[in-house]
Coordinates of N, CA, C and O in Angstrom, one line a residue:
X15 N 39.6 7.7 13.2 CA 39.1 8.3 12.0 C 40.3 8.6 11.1 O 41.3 9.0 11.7
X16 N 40.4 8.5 10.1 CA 41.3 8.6 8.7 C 41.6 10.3 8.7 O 40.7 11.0 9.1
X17 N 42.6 10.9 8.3 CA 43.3 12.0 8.8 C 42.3 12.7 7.0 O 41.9 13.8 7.0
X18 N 42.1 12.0 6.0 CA 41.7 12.2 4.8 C 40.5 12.8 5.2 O 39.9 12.8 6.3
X19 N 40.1 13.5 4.0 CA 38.5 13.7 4.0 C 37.7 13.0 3.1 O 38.0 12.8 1.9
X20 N 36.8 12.7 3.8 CA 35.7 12.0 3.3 C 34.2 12.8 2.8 O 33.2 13.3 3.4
X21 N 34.6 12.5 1.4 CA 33.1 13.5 0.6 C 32.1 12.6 0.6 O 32.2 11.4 0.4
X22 N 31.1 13.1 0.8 CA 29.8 11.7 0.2 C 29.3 12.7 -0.8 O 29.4 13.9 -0.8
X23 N 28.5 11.5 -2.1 CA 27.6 12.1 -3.1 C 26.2 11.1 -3.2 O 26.2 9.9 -3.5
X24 N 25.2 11.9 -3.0 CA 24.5 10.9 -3.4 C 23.5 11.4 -4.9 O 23.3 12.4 -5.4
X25 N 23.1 9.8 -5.1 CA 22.6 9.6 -6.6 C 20.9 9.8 -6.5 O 20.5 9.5 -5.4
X26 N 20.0 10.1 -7.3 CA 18.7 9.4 -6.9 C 18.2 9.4 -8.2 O 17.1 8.9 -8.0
X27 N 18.3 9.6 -9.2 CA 17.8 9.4 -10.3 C 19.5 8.1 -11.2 O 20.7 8.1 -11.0
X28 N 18.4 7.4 -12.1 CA 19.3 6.5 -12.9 C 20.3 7.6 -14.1 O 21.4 7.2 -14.6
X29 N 19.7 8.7 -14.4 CA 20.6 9.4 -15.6 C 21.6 10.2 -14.8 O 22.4 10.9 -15.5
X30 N 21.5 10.3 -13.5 CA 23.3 11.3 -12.8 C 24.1 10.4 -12.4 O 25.1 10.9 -11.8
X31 N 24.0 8.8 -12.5 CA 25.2 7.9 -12.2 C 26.0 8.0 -14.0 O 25.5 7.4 -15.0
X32 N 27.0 8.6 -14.0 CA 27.8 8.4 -15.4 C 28.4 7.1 -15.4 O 28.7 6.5 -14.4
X33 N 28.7 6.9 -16.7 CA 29.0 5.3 -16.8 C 30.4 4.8 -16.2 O 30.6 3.6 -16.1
X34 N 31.7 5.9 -15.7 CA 32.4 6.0 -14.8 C 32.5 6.0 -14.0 O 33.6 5.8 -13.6
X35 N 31.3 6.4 -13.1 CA 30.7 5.7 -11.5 C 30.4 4.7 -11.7 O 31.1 3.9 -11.0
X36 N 29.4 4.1 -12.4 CA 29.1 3.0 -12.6 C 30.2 1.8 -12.5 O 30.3 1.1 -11.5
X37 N 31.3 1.7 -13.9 CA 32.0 0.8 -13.5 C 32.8 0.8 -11.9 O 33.0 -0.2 -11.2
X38 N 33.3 2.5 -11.5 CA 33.6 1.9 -10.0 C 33.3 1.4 -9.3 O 33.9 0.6 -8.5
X39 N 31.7 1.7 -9.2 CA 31.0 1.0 -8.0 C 31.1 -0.3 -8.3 O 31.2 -1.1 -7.3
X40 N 31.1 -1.1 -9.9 CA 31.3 -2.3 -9.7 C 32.4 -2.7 -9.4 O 32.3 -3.9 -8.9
X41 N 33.6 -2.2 -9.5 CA 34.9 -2.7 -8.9 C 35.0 -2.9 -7.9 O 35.6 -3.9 -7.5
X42 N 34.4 -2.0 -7.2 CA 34.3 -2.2 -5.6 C 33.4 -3.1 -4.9 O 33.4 -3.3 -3.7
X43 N 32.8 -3.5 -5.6 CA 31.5 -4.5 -5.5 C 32.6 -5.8 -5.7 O 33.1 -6.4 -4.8
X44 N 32.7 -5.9 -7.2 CA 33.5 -7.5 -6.9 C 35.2 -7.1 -6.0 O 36.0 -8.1 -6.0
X45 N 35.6 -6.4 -5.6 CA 36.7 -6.6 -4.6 C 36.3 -6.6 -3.3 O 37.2 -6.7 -2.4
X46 N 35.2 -6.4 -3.1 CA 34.9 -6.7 -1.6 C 34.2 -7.9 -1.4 O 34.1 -8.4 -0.3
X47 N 33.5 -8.4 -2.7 CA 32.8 -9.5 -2.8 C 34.0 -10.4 -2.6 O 34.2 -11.1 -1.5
X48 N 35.0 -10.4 -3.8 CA 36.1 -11.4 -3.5 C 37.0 -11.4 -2.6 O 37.7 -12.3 -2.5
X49 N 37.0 -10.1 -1.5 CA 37.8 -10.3 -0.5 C 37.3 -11.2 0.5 O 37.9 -11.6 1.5
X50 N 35.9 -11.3 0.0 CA 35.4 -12.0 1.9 C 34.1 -11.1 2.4 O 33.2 -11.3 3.2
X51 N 34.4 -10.0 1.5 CA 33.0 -9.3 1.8 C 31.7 -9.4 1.7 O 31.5 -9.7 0.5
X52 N 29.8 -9.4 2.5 CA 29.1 -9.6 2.6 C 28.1 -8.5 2.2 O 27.2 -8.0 2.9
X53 N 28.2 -8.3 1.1 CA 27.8 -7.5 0.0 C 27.1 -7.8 -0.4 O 26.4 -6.8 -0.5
X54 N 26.1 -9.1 -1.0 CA 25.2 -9.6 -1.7 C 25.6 -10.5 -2.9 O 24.8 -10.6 -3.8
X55 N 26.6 -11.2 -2.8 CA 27.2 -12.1 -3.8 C 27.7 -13.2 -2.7 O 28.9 -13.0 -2.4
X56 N 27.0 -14.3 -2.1 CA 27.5 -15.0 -1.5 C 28.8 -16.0 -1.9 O 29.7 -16.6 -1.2
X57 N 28.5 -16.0 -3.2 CA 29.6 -17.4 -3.7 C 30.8 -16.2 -4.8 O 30.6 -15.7 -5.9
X58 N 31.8 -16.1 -3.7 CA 33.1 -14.9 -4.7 C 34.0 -16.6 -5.3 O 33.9 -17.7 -4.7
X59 N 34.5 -16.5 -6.3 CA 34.5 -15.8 -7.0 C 33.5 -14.6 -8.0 O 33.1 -15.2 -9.0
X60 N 33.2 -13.5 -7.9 CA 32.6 -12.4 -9.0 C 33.0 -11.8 -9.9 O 34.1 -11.2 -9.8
X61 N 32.5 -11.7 -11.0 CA 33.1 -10.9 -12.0 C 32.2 -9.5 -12.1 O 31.1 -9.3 -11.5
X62 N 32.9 -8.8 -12.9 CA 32.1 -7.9 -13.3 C 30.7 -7.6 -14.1 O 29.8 -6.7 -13.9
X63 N 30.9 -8.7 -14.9 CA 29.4 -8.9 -15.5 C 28.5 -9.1 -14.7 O 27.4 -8.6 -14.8
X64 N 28.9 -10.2 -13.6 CA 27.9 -10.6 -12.5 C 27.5 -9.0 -11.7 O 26.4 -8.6 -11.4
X65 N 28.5 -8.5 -11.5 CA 28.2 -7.2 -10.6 C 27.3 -6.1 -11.1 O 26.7 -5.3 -10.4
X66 N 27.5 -6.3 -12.5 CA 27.3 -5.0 -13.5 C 25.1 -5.4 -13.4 O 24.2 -4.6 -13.4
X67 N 25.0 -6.4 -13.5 CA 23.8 -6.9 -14.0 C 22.7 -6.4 -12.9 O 21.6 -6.0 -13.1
X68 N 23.3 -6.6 -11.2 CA 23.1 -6.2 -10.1 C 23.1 -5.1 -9.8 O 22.4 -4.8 -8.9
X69 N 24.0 -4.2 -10.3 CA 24.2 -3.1 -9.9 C 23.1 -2.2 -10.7 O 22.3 -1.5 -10.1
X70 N 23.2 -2.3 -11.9 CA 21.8 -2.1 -12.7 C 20.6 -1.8 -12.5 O 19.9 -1.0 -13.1
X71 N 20.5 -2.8 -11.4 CA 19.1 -3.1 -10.9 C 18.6 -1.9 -10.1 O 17.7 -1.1 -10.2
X72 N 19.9 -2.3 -9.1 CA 19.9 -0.6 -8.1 C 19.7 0.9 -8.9 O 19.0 1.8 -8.7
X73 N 20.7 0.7 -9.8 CA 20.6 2.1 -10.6 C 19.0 2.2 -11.4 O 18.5 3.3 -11.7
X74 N 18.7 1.3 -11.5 CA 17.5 1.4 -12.6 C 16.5 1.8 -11.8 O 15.6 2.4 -12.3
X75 N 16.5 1.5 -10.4 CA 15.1 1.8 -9.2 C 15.6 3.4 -8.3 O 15.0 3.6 -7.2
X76 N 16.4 4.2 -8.7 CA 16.7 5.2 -7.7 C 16.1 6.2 -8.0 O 16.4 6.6 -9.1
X77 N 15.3 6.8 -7.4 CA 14.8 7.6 -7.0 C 14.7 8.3 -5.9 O 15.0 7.6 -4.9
X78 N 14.4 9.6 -5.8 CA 14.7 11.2 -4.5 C 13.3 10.1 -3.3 O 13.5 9.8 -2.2
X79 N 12.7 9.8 -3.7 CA 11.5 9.4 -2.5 C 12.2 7.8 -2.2 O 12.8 7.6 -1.1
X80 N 12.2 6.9 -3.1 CA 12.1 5.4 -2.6 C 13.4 4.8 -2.7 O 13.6 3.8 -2.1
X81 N 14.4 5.3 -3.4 CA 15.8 4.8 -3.7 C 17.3 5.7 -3.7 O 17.5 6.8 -4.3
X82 N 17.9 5.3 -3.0 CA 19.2 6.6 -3.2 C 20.4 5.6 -3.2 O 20.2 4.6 -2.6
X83 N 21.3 5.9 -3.7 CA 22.5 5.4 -3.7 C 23.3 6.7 -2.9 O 23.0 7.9 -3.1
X84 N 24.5 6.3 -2.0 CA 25.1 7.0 -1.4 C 26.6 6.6 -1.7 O 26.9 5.4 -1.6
X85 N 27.5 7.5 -1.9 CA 28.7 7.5 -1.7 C 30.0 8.0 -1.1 O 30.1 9.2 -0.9
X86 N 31.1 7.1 -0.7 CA 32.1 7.5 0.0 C 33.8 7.9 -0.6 O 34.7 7.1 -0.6
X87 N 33.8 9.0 -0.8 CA 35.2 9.1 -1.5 C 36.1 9.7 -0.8 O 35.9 10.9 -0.3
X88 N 37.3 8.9 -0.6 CA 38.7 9.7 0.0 C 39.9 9.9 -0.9 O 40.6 9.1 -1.4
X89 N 39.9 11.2 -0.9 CA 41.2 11.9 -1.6 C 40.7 11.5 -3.2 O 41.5 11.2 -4.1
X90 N 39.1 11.6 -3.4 CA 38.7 11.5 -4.8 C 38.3 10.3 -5.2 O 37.5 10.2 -6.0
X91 N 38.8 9.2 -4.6 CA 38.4 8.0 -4.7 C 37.2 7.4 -4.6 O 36.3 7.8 -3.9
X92 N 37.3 6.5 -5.2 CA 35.9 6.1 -4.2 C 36.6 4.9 -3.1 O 37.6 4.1 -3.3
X93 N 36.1 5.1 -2.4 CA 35.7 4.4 -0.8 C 35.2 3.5 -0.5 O 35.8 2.5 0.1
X94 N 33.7 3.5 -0.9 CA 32.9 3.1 -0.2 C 31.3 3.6 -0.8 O 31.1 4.7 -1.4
X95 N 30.2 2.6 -0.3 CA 28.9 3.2 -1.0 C 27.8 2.1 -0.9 O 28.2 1.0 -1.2
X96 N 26.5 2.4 -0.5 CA 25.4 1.9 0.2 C 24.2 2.2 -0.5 O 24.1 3.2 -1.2
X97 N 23.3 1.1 -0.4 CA 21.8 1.6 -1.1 C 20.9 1.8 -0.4 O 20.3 0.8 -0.2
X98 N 20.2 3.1 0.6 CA 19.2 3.5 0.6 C 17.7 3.1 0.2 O 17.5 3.6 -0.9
X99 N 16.5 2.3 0.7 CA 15.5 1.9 -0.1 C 14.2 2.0 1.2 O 14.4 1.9 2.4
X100 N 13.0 2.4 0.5 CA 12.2 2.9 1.3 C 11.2 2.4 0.8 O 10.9 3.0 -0.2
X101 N 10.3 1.6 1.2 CA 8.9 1.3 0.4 C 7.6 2.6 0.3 O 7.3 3.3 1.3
X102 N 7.3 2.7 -0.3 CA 6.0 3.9 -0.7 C 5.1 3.5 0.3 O 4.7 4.3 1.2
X103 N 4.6 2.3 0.3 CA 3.3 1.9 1.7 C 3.2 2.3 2.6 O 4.0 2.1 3.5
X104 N 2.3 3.2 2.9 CA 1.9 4.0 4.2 C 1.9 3.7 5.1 O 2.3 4.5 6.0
X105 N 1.6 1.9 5.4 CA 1.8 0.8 6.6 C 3.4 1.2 6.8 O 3.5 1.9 7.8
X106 N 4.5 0.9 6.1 CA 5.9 0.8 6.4 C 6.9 1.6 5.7 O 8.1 1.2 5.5
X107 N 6.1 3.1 5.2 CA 6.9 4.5 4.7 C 7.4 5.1 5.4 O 7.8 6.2 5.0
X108 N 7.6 4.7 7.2 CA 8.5 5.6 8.0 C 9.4 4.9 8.5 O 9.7 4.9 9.7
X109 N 10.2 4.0 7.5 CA 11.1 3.1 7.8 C 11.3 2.3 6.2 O 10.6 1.8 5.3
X110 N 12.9 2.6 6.4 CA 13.9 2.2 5.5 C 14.8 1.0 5.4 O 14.8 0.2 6.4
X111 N 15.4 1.0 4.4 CA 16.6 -0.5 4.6 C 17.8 -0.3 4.0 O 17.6 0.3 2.9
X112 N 18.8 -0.5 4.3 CA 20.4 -0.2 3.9 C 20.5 -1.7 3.3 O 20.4 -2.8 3.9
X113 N 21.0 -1.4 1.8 CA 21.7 -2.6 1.1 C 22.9 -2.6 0.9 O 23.4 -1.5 1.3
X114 N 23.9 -3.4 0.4 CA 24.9 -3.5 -0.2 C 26.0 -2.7 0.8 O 27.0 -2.3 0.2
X115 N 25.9 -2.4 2.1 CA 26.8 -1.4 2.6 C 28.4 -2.3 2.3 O 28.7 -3.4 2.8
X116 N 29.3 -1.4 1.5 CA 30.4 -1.7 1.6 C 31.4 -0.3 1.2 O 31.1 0.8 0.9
X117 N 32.7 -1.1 1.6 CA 34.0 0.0 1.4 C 35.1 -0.8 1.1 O 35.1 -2.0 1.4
X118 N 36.3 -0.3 0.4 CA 37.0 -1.0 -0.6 C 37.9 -1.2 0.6 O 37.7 -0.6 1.6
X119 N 39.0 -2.3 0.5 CA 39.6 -2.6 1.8 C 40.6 -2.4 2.2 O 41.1 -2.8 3.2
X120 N 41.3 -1.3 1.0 CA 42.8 -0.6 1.5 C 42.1 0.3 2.5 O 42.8 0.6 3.4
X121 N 40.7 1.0 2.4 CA 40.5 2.1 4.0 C 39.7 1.6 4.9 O 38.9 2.3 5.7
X122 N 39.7 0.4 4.9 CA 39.2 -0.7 6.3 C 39.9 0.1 7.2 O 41.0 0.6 6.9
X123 N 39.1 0.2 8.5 CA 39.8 0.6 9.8 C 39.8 2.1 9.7 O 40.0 2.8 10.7
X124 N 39.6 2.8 8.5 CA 39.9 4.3 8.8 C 38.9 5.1 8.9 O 39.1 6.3 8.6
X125 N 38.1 4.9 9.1 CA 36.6 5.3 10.2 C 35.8 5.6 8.6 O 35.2 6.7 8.8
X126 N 35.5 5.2 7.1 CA 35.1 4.8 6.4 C 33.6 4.4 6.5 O 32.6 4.9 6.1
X127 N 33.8 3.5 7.2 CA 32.5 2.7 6.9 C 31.1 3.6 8.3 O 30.0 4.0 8.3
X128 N 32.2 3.6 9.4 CA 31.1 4.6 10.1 C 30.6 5.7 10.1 O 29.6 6.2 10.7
X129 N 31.8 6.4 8.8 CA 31.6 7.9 8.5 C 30.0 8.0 7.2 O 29.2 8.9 7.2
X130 N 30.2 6.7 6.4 CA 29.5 6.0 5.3 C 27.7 6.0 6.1 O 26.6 6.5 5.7
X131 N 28.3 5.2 7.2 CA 26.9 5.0 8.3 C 26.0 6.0 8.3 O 25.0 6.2 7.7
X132 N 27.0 6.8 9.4 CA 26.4 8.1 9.9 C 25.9 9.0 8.7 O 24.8 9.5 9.0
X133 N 26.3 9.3 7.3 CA 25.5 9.9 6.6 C 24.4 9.7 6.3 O 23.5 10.6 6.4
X134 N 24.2 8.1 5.8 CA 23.0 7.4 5.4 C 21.9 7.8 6.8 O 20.8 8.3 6.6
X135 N 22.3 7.5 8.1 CA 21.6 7.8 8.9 C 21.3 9.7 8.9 O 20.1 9.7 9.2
X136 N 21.5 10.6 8.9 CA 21.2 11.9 8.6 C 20.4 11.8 7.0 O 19.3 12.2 7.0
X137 N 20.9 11.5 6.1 CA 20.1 11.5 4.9 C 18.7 10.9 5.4 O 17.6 11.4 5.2
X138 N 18.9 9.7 5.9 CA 17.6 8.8 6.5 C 16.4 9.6 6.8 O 15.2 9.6 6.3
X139 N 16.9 10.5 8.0 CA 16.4 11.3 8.8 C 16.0 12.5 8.2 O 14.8 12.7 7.9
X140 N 17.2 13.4 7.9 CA 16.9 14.8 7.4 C 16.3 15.1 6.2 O 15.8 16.2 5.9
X141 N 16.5 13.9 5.2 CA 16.3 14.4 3.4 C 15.0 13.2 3.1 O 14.1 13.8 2.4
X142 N 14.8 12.0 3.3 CA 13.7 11.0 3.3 C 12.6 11.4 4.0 O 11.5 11.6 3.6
X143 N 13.1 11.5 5.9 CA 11.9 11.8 6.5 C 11.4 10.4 7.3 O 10.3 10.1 7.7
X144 N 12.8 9.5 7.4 CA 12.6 8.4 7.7 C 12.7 8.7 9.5 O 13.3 9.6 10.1
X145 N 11.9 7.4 9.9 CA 12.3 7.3 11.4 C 13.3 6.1 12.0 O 14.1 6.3 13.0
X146 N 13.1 4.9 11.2 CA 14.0 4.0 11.5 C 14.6 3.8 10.4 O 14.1 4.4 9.4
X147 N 16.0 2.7 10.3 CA 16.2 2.1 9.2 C 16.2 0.5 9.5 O 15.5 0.0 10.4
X148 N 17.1 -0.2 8.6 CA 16.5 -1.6 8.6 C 17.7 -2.0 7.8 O 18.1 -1.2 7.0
X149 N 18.4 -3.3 8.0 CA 19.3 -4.0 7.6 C 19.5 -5.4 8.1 O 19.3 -5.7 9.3
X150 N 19.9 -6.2 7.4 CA 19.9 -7.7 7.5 C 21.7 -8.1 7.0 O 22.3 -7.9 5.9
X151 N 22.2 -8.5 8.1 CA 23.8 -8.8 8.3 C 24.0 -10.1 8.1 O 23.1 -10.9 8.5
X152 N 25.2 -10.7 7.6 CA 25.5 -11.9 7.1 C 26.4 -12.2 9.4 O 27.2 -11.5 10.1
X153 N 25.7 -13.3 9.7 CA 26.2 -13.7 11.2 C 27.6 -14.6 10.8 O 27.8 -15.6 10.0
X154 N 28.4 -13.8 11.6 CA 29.8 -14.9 11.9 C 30.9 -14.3 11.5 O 32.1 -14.7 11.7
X155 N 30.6 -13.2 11.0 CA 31.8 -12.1 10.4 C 32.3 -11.0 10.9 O 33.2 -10.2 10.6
X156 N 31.4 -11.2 11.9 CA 31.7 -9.6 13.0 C 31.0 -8.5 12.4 O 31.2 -7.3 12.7
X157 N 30.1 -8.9 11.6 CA 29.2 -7.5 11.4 C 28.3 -6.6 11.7 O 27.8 -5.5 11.3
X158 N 28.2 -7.8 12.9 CA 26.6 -6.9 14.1 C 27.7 -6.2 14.9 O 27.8 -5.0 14.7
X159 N 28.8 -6.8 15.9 CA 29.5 -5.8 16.1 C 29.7 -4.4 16.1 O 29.6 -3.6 17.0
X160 N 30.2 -4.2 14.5 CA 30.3 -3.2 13.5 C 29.2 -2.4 13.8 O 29.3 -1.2 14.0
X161 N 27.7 -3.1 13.7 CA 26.5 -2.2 13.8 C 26.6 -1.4 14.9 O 26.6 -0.2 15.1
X162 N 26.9 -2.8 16.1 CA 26.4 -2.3 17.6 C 26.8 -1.3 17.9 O 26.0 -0.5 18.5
X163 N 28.3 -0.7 17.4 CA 29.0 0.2 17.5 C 28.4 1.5 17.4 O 28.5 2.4 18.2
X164 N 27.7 1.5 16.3 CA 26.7 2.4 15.6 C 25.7 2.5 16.4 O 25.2 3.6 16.0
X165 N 25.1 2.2 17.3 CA 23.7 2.5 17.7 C 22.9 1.1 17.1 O 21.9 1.3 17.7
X166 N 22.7 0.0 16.3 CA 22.2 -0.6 15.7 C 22.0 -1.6 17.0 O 22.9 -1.7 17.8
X167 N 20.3 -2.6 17.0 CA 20.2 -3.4 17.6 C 19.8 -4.4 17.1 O 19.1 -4.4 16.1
X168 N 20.2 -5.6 17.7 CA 19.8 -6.4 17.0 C 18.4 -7.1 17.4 O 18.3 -7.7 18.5
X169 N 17.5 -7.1 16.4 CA 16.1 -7.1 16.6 C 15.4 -8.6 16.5 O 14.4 -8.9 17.1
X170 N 16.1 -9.6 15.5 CA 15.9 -10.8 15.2 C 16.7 -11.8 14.2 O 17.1 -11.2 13.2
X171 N 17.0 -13.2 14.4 CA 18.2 -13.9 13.7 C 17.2 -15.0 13.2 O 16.4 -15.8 13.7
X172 N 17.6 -14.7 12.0 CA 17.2 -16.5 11.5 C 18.4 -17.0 11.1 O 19.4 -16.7 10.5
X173 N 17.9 -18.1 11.7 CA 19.6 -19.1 12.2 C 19.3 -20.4 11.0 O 18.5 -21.3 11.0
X174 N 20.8 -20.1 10.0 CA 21.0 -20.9 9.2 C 19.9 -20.5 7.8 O 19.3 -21.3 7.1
X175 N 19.9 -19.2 7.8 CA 19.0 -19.0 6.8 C 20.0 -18.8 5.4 O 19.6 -19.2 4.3
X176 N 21.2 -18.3 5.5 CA 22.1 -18.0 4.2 C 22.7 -19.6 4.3 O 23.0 -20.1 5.4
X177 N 22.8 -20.4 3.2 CA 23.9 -21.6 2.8 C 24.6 -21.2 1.8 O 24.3 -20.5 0.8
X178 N 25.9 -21.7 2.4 CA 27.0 -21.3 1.2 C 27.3 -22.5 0.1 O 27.4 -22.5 -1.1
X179 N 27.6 -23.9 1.3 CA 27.6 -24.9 0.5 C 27.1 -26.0 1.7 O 26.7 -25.6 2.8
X180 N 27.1 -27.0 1.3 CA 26.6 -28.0 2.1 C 27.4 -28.2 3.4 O 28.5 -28.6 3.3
X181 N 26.7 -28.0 4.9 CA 26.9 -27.5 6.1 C 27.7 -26.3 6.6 O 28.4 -26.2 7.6
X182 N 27.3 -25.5 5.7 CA 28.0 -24.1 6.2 C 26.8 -23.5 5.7 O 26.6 -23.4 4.5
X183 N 26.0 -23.0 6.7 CA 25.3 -22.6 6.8 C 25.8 -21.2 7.8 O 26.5 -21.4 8.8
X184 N 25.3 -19.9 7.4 CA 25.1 -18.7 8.5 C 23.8 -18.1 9.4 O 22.6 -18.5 9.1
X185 N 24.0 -17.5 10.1 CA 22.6 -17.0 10.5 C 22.5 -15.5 9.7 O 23.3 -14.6 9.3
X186 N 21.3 -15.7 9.6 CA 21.2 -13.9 9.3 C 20.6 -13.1 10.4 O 19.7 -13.6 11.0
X187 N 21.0 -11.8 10.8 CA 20.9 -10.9 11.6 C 20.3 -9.7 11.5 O 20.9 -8.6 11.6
X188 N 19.1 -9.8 11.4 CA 17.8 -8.8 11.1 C 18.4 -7.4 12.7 O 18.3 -7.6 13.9
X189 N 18.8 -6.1 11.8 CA 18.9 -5.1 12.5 C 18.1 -3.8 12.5 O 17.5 -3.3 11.5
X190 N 18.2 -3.3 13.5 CA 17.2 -1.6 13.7 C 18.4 -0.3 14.0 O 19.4 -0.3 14.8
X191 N 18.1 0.3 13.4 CA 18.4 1.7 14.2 C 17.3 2.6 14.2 O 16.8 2.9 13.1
X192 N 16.8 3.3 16.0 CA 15.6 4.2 16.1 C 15.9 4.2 17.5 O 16.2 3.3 18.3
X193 N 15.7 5.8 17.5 CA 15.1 6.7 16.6 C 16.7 7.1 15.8 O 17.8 6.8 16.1
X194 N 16.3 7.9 14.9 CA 17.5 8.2 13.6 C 17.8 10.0 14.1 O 18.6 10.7 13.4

């Protein structure tokens, strides 16, 4: 664990992200996208416009019941930061899905991303009212790993479902955590 402290804040309405959050989160979006990171931008090079348009999307859907954005800041920084999403459907309202989980890569390794986890999983739990969550991992990067570490199982793979370019294909890695 990182000797720093790590704040989290989270968002749930579109008018308390200021437009100074905003651009961070997209910085950190395209520098993890362009480092190699499995963010939701499969083909890096990214720019910012590309990020900004995306990122939008998330901000535009947050809400206290079905949407939260979560964040990770060290020594004021930002860190790191995850999307929270919950469908309303009665069928599948006691179970959630984590998007976009990333952290910028100068605090790779400094217990960042598990400290990032473990909130989302207490918010999950204690402030939604969720029982499971839900996430879908890019296979071949060491990211289930990462999960396994966490308590996360892996529940089902579709093999060769992400293409990047012609015969590089990945699997994707359909994961659970439960109970929360």
């Amino acid at each position: 664990m990182t000797t720093s402290t790590i704040a989290f804040q989270q968002f749930t309405t579109a008018k308390d992200v200021a437009p100074e959050l905003r651009q961070t989160l997209a910085d950190c979006w395209v520098e993890v996208t362009n480092a190699g990171g499995a963010a939701g931008f499969p083909f890096p090079p990214v720019d910012a416009a590309t990020v900004l348009s995306a990122l939008d999307r998330i901000i535009n859907q947050l809400c206290p019941d079905t949407c939260r954005l979560l964040t990770a800041r060290v020594d004021g920084e930002l860190a790191g930061w995850l999307n929270i999403r919950r469908d309303p459907f009665e069928l599948i309202a006691h179970w959630g899905t984590l998007h976009h989980v990333q952290t910028r890569t100068s605090v790779r390794g400094q217990g960042v991303g598990r400290a990032l986890m473990e909130e989302a999983r207490r918010i999950a739990r204690d402030e939604i009212g969720l029982e499971q969550l839900h996430l879908a991992a890019r296979g071949g990067v060491g990211l289930e790993g990462f999960y396994r570490r966490l308590g996360w199982q892996e529940i089902g793979r579709w093999p060769g479902a992400l293409r990047f370019a012609a015969g590089d294909d990945c699997d994707e890695i359909l994961m659970m955590l439960a109970p929360l």
